[in-house]
N, CA and C of each residue as an Amber inpcrd file, in Angstrom:
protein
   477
   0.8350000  -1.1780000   0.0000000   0.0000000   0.0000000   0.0000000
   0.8790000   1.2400000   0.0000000   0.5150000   2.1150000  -0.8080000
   1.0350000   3.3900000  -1.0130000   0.3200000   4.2680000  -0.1110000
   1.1420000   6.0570000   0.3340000   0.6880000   6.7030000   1.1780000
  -0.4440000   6.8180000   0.6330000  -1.1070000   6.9350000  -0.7600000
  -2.0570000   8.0150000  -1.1370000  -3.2740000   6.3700000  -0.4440000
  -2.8200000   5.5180000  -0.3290000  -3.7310000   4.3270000  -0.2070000
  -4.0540000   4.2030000   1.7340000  -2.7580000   4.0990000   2.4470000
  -3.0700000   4.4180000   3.4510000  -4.5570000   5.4250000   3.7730000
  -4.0020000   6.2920000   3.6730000  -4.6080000   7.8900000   3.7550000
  -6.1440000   7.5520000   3.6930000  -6.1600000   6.9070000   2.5230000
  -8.0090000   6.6150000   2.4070000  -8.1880000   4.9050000   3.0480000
  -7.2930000   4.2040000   3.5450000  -7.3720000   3.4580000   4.5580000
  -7.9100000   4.1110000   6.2670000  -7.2770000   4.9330000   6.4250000
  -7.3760000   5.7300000   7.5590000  -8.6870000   6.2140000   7.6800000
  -8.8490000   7.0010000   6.5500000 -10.9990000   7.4200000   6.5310000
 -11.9130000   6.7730000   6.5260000 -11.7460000   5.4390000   5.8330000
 -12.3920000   4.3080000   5.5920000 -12.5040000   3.8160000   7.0460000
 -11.3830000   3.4570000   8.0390000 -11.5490000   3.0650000   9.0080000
 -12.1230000   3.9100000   9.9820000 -12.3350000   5.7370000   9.7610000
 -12.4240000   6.6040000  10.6090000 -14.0350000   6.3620000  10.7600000
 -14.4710000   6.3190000   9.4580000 -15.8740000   6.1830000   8.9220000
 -16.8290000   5.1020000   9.4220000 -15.6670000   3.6440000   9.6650000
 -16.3680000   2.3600000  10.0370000 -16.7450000   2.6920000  11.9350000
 -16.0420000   3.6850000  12.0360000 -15.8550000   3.5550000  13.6980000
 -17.1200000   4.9160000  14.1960000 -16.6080000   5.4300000  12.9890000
 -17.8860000   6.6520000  13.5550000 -19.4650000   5.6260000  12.9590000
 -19.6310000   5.1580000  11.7460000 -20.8300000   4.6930000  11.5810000
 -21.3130000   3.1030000  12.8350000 -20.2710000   2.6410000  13.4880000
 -20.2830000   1.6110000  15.2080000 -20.4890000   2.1310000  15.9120000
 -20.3060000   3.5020000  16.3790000 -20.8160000   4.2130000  17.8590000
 -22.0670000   4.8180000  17.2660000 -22.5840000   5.4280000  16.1080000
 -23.4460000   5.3670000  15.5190000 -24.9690000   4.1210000  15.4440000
 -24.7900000   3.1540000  14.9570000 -25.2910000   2.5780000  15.4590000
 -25.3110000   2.1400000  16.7570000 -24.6630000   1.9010000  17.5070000
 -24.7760000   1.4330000  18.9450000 -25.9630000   2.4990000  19.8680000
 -25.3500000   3.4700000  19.3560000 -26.3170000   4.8050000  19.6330000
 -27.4530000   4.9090000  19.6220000 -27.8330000   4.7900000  17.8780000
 -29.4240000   4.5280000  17.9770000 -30.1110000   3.7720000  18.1880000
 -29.6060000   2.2820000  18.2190000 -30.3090000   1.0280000  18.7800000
 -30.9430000   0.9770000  20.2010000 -29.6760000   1.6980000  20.9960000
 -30.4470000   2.0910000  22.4240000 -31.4370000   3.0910000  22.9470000
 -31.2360000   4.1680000  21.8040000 -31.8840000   5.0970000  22.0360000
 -33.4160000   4.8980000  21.7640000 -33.2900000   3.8950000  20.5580000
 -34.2850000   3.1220000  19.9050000 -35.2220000   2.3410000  20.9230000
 -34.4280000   1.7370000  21.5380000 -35.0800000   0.7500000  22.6740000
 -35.6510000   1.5060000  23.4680000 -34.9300000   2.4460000  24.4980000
 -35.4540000   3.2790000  25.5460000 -36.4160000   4.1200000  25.2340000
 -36.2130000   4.8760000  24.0570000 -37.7600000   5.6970000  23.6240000
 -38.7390000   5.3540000  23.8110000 -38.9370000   3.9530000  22.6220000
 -39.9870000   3.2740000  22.0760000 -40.3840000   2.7260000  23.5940000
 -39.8630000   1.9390000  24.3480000 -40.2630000   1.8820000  25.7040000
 -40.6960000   2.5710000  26.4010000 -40.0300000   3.5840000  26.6630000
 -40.2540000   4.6640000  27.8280000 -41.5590000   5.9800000  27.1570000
 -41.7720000   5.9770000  25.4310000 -42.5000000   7.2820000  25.4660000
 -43.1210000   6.6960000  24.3930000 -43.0980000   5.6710000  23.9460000
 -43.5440000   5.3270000  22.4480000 -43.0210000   6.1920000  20.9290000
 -42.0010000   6.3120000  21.2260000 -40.9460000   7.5250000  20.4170000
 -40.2110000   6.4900000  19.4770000 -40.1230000   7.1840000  18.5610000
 -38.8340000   6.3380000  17.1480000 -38.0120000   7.4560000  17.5410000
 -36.7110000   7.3160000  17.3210000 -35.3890000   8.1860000  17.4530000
 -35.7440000   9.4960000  16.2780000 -36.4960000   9.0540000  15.4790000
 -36.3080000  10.1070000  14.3000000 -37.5810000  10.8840000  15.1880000
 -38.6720000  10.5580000  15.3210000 -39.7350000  11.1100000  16.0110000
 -38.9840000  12.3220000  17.1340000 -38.5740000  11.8560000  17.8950000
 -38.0850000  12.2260000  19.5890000 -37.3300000  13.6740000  18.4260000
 -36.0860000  13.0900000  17.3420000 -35.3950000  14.2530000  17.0210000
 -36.1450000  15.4090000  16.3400000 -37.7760000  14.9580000  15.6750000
 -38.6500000  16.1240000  15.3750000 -39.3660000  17.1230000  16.7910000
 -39.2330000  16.3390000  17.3270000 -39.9570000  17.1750000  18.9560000
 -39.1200000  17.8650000  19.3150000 -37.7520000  17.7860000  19.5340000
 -36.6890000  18.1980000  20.3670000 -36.3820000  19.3910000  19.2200000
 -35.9270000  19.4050000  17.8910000 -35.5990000  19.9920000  17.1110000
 -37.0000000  21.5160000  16.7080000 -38.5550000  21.2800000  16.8610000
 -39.5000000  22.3540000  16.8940000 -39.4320000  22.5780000  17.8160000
 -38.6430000  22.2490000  19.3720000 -38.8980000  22.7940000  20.9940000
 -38.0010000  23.7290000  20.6800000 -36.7870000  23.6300000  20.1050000
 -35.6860000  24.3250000  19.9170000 -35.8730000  25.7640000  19.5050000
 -37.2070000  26.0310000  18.6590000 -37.2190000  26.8000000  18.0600000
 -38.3410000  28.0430000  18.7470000 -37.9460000  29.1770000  18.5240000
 -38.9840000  30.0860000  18.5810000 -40.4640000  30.1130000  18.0930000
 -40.9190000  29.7720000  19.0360000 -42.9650000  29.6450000  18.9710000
 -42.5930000  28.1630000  18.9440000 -41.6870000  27.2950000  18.5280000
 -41.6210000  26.2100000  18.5230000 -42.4560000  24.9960000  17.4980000
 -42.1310000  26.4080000  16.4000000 -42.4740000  25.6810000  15.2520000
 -41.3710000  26.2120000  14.0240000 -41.2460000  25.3850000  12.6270000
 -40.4600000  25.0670000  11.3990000 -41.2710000  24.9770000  10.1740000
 -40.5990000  25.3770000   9.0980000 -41.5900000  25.0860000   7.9340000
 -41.1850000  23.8380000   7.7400000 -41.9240000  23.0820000   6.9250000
 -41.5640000  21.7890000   6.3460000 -40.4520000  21.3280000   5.7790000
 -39.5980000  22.3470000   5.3910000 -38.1930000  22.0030000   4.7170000
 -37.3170000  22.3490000   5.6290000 -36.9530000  23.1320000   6.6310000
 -35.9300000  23.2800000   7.7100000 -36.5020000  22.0830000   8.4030000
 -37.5360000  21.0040000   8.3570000 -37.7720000  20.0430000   9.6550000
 -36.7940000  18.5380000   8.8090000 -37.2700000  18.9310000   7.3810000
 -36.8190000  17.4930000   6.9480000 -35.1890000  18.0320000   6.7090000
 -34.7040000  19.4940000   6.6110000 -32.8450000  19.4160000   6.8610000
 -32.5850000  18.6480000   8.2720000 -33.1600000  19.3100000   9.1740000
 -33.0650000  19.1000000  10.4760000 -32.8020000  17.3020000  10.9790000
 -34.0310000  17.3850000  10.5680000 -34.0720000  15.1830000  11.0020000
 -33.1160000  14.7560000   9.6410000 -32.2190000  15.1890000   8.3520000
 -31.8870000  14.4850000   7.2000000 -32.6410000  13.4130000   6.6980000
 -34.2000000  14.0270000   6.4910000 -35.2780000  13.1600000   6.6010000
 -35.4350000  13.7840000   4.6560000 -35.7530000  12.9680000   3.4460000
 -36.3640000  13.2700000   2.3120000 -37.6350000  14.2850000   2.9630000
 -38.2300000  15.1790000   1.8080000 -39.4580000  16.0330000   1.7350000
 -40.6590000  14.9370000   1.9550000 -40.6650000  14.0520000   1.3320000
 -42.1550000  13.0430000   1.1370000 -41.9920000  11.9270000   3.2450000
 -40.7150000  11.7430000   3.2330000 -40.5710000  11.2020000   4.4740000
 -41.2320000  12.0930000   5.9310000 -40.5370000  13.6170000   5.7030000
 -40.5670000  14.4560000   6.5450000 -42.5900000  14.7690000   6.4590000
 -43.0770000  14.5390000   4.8310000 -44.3790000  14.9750000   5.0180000
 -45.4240000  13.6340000   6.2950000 -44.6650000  12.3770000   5.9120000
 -45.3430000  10.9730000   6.5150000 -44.9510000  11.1570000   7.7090000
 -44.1780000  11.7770000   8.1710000 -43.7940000  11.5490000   9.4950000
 -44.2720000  12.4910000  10.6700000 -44.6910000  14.1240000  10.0360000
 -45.5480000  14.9630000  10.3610000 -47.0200000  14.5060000  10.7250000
 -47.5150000  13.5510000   9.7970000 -48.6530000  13.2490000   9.2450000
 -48.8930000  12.0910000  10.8120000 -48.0990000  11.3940000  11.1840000
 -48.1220000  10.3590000  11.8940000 -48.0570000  10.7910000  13.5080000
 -47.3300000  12.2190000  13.6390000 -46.9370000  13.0880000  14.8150000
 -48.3530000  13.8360000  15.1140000 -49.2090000  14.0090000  14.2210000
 -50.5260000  15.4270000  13.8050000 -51.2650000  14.4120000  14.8210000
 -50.9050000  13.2980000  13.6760000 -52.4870000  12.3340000  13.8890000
 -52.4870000  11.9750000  15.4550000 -51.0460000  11.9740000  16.6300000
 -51.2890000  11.9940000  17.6370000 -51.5640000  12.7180000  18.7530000
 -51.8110000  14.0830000  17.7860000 -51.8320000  15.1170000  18.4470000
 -50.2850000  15.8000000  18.8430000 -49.1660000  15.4490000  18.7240000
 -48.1180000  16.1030000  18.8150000 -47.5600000  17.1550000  18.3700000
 -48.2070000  17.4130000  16.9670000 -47.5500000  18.3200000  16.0950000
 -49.1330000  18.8780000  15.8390000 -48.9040000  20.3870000  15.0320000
 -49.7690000  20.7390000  14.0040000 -49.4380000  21.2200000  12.9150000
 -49.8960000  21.5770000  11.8340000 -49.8590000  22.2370000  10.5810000
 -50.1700000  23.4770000  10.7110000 -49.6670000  24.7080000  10.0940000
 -50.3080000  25.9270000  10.7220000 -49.4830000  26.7310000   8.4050000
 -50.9080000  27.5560000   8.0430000 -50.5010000  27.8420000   7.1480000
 -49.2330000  29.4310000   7.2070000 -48.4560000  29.5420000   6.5680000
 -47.4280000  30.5940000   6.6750000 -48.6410000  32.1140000   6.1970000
 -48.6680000  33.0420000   7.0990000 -49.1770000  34.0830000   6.4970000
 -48.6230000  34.7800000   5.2940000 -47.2040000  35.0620000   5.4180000
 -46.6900000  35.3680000   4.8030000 -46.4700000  34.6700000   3.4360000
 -46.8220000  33.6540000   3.2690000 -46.5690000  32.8770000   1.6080000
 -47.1210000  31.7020000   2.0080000 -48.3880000  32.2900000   1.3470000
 -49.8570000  30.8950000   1.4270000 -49.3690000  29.4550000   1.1040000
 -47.8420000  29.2210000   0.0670000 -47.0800000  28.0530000   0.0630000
 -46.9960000  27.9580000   0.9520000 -46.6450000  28.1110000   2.1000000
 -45.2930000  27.4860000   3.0490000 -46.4280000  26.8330000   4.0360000
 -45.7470000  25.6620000   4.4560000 -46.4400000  25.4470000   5.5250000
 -45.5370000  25.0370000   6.9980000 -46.2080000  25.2090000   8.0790000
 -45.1800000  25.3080000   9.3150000 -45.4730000  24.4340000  10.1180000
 -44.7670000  23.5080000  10.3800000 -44.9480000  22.4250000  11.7360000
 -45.1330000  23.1850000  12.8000000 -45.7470000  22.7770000  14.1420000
 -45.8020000  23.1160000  14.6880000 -45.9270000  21.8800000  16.4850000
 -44.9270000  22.4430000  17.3410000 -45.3840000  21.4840000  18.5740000
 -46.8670000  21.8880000  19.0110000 -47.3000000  20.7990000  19.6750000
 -48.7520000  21.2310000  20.2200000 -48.1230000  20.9680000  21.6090000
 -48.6770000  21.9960000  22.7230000 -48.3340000  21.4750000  24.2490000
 -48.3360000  19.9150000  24.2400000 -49.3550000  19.2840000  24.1760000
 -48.9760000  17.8270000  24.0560000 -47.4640000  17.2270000  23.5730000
 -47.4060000  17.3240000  22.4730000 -45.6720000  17.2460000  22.1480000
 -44.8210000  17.8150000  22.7250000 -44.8430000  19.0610000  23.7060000
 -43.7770000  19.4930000  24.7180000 -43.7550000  18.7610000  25.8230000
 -44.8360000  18.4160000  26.3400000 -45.1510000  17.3800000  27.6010000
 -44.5560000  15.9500000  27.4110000 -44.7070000  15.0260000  26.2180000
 -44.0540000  13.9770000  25.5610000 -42.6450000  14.2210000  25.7360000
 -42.3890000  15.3710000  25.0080000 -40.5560000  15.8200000  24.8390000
 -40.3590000  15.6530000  26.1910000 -40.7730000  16.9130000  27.3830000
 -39.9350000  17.0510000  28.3370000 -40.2350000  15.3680000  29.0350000
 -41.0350000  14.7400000  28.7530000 -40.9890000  12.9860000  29.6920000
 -39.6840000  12.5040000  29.2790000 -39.6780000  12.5350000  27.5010000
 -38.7420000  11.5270000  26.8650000 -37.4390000  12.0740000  27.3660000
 -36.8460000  13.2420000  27.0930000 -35.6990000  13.9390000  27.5220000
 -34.9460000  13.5060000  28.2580000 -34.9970000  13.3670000  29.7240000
 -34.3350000  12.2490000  30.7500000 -33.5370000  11.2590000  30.1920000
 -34.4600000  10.3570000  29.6620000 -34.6500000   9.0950000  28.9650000
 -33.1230000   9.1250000  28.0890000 -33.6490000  10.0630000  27.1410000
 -32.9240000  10.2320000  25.7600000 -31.4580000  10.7960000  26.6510000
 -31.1830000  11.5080000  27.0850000 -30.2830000  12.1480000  27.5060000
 -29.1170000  10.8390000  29.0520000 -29.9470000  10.1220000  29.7250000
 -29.4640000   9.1100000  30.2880000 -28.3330000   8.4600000  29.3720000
 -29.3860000   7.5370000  28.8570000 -28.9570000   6.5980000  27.6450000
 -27.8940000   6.7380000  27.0980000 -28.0560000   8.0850000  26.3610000
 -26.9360000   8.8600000  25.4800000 -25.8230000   8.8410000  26.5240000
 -25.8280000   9.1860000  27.5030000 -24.3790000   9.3340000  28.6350000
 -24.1190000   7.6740000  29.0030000 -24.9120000   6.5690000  29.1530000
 -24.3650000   5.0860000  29.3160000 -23.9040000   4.5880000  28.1550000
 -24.4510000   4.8090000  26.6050000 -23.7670000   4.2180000  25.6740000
 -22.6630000   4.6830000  25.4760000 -22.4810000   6.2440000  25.7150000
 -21.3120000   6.6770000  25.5110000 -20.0660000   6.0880000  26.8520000
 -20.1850000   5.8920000  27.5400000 -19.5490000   6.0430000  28.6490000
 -19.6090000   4.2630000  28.5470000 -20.1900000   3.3230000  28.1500000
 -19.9800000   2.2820000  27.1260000 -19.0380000   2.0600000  26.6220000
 -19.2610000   2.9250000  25.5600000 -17.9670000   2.6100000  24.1150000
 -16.6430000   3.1180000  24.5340000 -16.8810000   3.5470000  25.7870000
 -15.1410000   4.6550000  26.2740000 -14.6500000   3.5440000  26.7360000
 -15.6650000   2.4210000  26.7470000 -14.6710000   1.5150000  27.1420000
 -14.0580000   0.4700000  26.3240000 -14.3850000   0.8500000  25.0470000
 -13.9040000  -0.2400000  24.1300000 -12.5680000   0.9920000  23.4660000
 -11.2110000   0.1230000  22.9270000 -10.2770000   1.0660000  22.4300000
 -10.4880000   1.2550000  21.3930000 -11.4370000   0.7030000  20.2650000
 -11.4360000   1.5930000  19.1120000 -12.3580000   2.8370000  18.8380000
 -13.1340000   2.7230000  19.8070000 -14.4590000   3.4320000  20.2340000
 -13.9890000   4.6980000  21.1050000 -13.4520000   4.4890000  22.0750000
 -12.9550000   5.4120000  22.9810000 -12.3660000   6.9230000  22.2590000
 -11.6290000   6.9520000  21.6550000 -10.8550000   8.2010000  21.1950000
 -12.2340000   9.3920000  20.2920000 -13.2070000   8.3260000  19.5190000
 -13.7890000   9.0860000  19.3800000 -14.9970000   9.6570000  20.0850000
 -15.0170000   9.2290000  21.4180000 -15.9080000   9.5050000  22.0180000
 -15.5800000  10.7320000  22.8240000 -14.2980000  10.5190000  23.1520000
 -13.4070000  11.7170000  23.7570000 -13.5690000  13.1220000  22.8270000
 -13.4220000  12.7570000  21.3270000 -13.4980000  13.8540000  20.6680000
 -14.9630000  13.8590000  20.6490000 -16.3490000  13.1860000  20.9180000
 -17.0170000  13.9970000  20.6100000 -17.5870000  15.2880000  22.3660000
 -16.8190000  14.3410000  23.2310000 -16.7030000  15.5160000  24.3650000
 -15.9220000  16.8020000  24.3110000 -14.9800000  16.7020000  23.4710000
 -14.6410000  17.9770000  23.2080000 -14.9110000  19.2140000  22.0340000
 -15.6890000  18.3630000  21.3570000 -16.6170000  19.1750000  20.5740000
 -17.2180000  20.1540000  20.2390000 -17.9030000  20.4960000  21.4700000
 -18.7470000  21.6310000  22.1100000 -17.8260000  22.6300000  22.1580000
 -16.5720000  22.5860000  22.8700000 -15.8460000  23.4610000  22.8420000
 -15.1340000  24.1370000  21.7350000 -15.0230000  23.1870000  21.0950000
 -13.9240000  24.0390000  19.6650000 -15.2440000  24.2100000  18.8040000
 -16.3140000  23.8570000  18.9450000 -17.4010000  24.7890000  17.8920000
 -17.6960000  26.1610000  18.6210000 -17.3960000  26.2880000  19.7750000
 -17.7200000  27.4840000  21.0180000 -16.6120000  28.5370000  20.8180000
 -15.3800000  27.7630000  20.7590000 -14.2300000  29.0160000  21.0530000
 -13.1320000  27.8800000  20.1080000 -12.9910000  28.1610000  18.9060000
 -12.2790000  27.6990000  18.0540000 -10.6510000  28.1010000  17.8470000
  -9.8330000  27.1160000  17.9350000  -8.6470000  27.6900000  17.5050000
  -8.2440000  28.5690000  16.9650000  -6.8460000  29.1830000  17.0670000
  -6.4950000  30.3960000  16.2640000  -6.1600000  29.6840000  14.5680000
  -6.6080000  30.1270000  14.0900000  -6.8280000  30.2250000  12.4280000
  -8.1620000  29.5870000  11.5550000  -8.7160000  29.2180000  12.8970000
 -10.2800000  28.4300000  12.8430000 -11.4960000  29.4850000  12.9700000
 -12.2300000  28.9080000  11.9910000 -13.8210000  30.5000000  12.1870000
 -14.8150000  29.1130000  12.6690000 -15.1360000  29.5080000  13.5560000
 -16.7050000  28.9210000  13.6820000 -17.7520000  28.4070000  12.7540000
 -18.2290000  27.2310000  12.7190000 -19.0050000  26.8240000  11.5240000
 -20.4000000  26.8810000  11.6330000
């Protein structure tokens, strides 16, 4: 193997290790939701992601960037959140196109139950994989994360 072969050996392997804590991730998160709130991981990340927001609602295309959900996915998955009362539809005044998700108190009440939950979990799987050595280093970097997106090195701009 040549350097230029290494090199994309190295990403390839960077990639296999980030897409293993990745899954490990959502499988549990998967479990504990669906248990604890009747939540799919993608669900929980539409609640958490319109709480986030001012009035605590999104148009339909910042929800499906948000979850990296397709337009037709993001519409079924709204559709499935409405029907439980979690979400609503609310038309944009401003451009009779647009339309805006919206949390309903019900879906904030759901969120703040699941939250705990989601946020536990997330600290045992991680604190998990710190214990495996191929797992570990990147778990470390994703604890330090926060910080260099916060206060970035000198020759680094904020992303």
């Amino acid at each position: 193997m040549g350097i230029k072969d290494d090199a994309v050996e190295i990403r390839a392997q960077g990639w296999r290790t980030l897409a293993a804590l990745h899954g490990l991730i959502e499988a549990a998160l998967a479990r504990a939701l669906g248990a604890h709130a009747e939540l799919s991981v993608v669900e929980y990340t539409v609640l958490d992601a319109l709480s986030r927001q001012d009035g605590w609602h999104m148009r339909m295309q910042q929800l499906a960037r948000a979850t990296a959900l397709s337009p037709s996915a993001t519409t079924r998955l709204v559709t499935r959140l409405e029907d439980r009362g979690l979400l609503t539809r609310i038309l944009c005044i401003d451009d009779r196109r647009g339309i805006y998700t919206e949390l309903t108190p019900a879906g904030r009440t759901l969120l703040d139950d699941a939250e705990p939950v989601h946020a536990a979990t997330l600290e045992r799987v991680l604190a998990e994989a710190r214990e495996s050595a191929e797992l570990a280093p990147l778990v470390e970097a994703l604890h330090t994360l926060p910080d260099r997106l916060v206060r970035p090195s000198a020759g680094q701009s904020a992303r």
